[in-house]
Amino acid sequence: MRISKRTGDLITLEEVMNEVGVDACRFLLLARSASSQMDFDMELAKKQSQENPVLLRPVCACPDFQYHAPGRREKYQFHDGDTGLLTAESELTLIRKLLNFPELIEMATITMEPHHLAYYAQELANTFHAFYKDCRVVTDDEAMTKARLKLVMASKSSSPKTLHLMGMTAPERM
């Protein structure tokens, strides 16, 4: 639906939030630069698929994290994991993305461009899932398992921080 004040065709923000949810609305509004035209796809915002940028498959939804999460049959003490063992390209890409977080926050704050947070949240989710697809987290090699679980936990802590800075809640499960 094309919206126009001149023709009287408009939808209030309250109606949009009631239709798609507050977090989805906030994310889609923040995901655009203030200088760009706004195209808000209501159907996409309601869609329960990977096409929907709002559904940032949370890191904590990965099966290895669920199984080894604190409070659940914790087999590995991964806090002493040696991240020096992480040399696969997808591991290094994820580490670089995580290390970029403080710089991104500073840049978004200085330039007053919060859309960078939304971009980062999407990129982090995609980078994590590429790592998870490429690298088996729990393996027969206990040292590698600890190192990869440490990387998973670092990813898990960064994802909710990003969403919190956008004023959104971070889902524990999809």
Coordinates of C-alpha atoms in Angstrom, one line a residue:
M1 CA 0.0 0.0 0.0
R2 CA 1.4 3.4 -0.9
I3 CA 0.9 5.9 1.8
S4 CA 0.3 9.6 1.1
K5 CA -0.7 12.4 3.4
R6 CA -2.0 14.4 0.5
T7 CA -4.5 11.7 -0.5
G8 CA -5.3 10.8 3.1
D9 CA -3.8 7.3 2.9
L10 CA -1.8 6.7 6.0
I11 CA -1.2 4.2 8.8
T12 CA -0.2 5.3 12.2
L13 CA 2.9 4.1 13.9
E14 CA 0.7 2.6 16.6
E15 CA -1.1 0.5 14.0
V16 CA 2.2 -0.7 12.5
M17 CA 3.5 -1.7 16.0
N18 CA 0.2 -3.5 16.8
E19 CA 0.5 -5.4 13.5
V20 CA 4.2 -6.4 13.5
G21 CA 5.4 -5.9 17.1
V22 CA 7.4 -3.2 18.7
D23 CA 10.8 -4.9 18.2
A24 CA 10.2 -5.6 14.5
C25 CA 9.0 -2.0 14.0
R26 CA 12.0 -0.6 15.8
F27 CA 14.5 -2.7 14.0
L28 CA 13.1 -2.0 10.5
L29 CA 13.0 1.8 11.3
L30 CA 16.6 1.7 12.6
A31 CA 17.9 -0.4 9.7
R32 CA 17.6 2.6 7.3
S33 CA 19.8 5.6 7.1
A34 CA 18.0 8.8 8.0
S35 CA 18.9 10.1 4.5
S36 CA 17.3 7.2 2.7
Q37 CA 13.8 6.7 1.5
M38 CA 11.7 4.5 3.8
D39 CA 10.0 1.4 2.4
F40 CA 8.4 -0.5 5.2
D41 CA 7.3 -4.0 4.0
M42 CA 4.5 -5.0 6.4
E43 CA 4.3 -8.5 4.9
L44 CA 8.0 -9.1 5.2
A45 CA 8.0 -7.8 8.8
K46 CA 5.3 -10.4 9.7
K47 CA 6.9 -13.3 7.7
Q48 CA 8.4 -16.1 9.8
S49 CA 11.3 -16.9 7.5
Q50 CA 15.0 -16.1 7.0
E51 CA 14.0 -13.4 4.5
N52 CA 12.8 -11.3 7.4
P53 CA 15.8 -9.3 8.6
V54 CA 14.1 -8.9 12.0
L55 CA 14.5 -12.6 12.7
L56 CA 18.2 -12.5 13.7
R57 CA 18.6 -16.2 14.5
P58 CA 20.0 -15.8 17.9
V59 CA 23.4 -17.3 18.7
C60 CA 21.9 -19.1 21.7
A61 CA 19.6 -21.1 19.4
C62 CA 22.6 -23.2 18.2
P63 CA 22.3 -26.8 19.5
D64 CA 25.8 -26.9 21.0
F65 CA 25.1 -23.9 23.1
Q66 CA 21.7 -25.2 24.2
Y67 CA 23.3 -28.5 25.3
H68 CA 26.3 -27.0 27.0
A69 CA 24.6 -23.9 28.4
P70 CA 25.2 -23.1 32.1
G71 CA 22.7 -25.0 34.2
R72 CA 22.4 -27.8 31.6
R73 CA 24.7 -30.9 31.8
E74 CA 27.8 -28.6 31.4
K75 CA 30.5 -31.0 30.2
Y76 CA 33.1 -28.4 29.3
Q77 CA 34.6 -25.5 31.3
F78 CA 35.3 -23.4 28.2
H79 CA 36.5 -20.3 30.0
D80 CA 40.0 -21.5 29.7
G81 CA 39.6 -22.2 26.0
D82 CA 42.6 -21.3 23.9
T83 CA 41.4 -19.1 21.2
G84 CA 44.8 -19.3 19.6
L85 CA 43.6 -22.6 18.2
L86 CA 41.0 -20.9 16.1
T87 CA 42.5 -20.6 12.7
A88 CA 39.7 -21.5 10.2
E89 CA 38.6 -18.6 8.0
S90 CA 35.0 -18.5 9.4
E91 CA 36.4 -18.5 13.0
L92 CA 38.7 -15.6 12.2
T93 CA 36.0 -13.7 10.4
L94 CA 33.7 -14.1 13.5
I95 CA 36.5 -12.9 15.8
R96 CA 37.1 -9.9 13.7
K97 CA 33.4 -9.0 13.7
L98 CA 33.2 -9.3 17.5
L99 CA 36.4 -7.2 17.9
N100 CA 34.8 -4.5 15.7
F101 CA 31.9 -4.0 18.1
P102 CA 33.4 -1.2 20.3
E103 CA 34.6 0.8 17.3
L104 CA 31.1 0.4 15.7
I105 CA 29.4 1.8 18.8
E106 CA 31.8 4.7 18.9
M107 CA 31.2 5.5 15.2
A108 CA 27.4 5.2 15.5
T109 CA 27.4 7.5 18.5
I110 CA 29.7 10.1 17.0
T111 CA 27.9 10.2 13.6
M112 CA 24.4 9.8 15.2
E113 CA 23.7 7.0 12.7
P114 CA 22.0 4.1 14.6
H115 CA 21.4 2.2 11.4
H116 CA 24.9 0.9 11.8
L117 CA 23.8 -1.1 14.8
A118 CA 21.1 -2.8 12.7
Y119 CA 23.6 -3.6 10.0
Y120 CA 26.0 -5.0 12.5
A121 CA 23.3 -7.2 14.2
Q122 CA 22.5 -8.7 10.8
E123 CA 26.1 -9.2 9.9
L124 CA 26.9 -10.7 13.2
A125 CA 24.1 -13.2 12.9
N126 CA 25.1 -14.2 9.4
T127 CA 28.8 -14.4 10.3
F128 CA 28.0 -16.6 13.3
H129 CA 25.8 -18.9 11.3
A130 CA 28.5 -19.2 8.6
F131 CA 31.0 -20.2 11.4
Y132 CA 28.5 -22.6 12.9
K133 CA 27.9 -24.2 9.5
D134 CA 31.7 -24.5 8.7
C135 CA 33.0 -25.6 12.1
R136 CA 31.8 -28.3 14.3
V137 CA 31.8 -26.8 17.8
V138 CA 31.7 -30.0 19.9
T139 CA 34.4 -32.4 18.7
D140 CA 36.5 -35.2 20.0
D141 CA 39.3 -32.6 20.5
E142 CA 38.5 -31.2 23.9
A143 CA 40.9 -28.2 23.5
M144 CA 39.2 -27.2 20.2
T145 CA 35.8 -27.7 21.7
K146 CA 36.6 -25.4 24.5
A147 CA 38.1 -22.7 22.2
R148 CA 35.0 -22.9 19.9
L149 CA 32.6 -22.8 22.8
K150 CA 34.4 -19.7 24.1
L151 CA 33.8 -18.1 20.7
V152 CA 30.2 -19.1 20.8
M153 CA 29.8 -17.5 24.3
A154 CA 31.5 -14.3 23.1
S155 CA 29.1 -14.2 20.2
K156 CA 26.2 -14.8 22.5
S157 CA 27.1 -11.8 24.7
S158 CA 27.6 -9.4 21.8
S159 CA 24.3 -10.2 20.1
P160 CA 21.9 -9.1 22.9
K161 CA 24.1 -6.0 23.6
T162 CA 23.5 -4.8 20.1
L163 CA 19.8 -5.4 20.3
H164 CA 19.6 -3.7 23.7
L165 CA 21.3 -0.6 22.3
M166 CA 18.5 -0.5 19.7
G167 CA 16.0 -0.7 22.5
M168 CA 15.0 -4.3 21.5
T169 CA 14.6 -7.5 23.5
A170 CA 16.9 -10.4 22.7
P171 CA 15.1 -13.7 22.3
E172 CA 16.6 -16.7 24.0
R173 CA 14.9 -19.1 21.5
M174 CA 13.3 -18.8 18.1

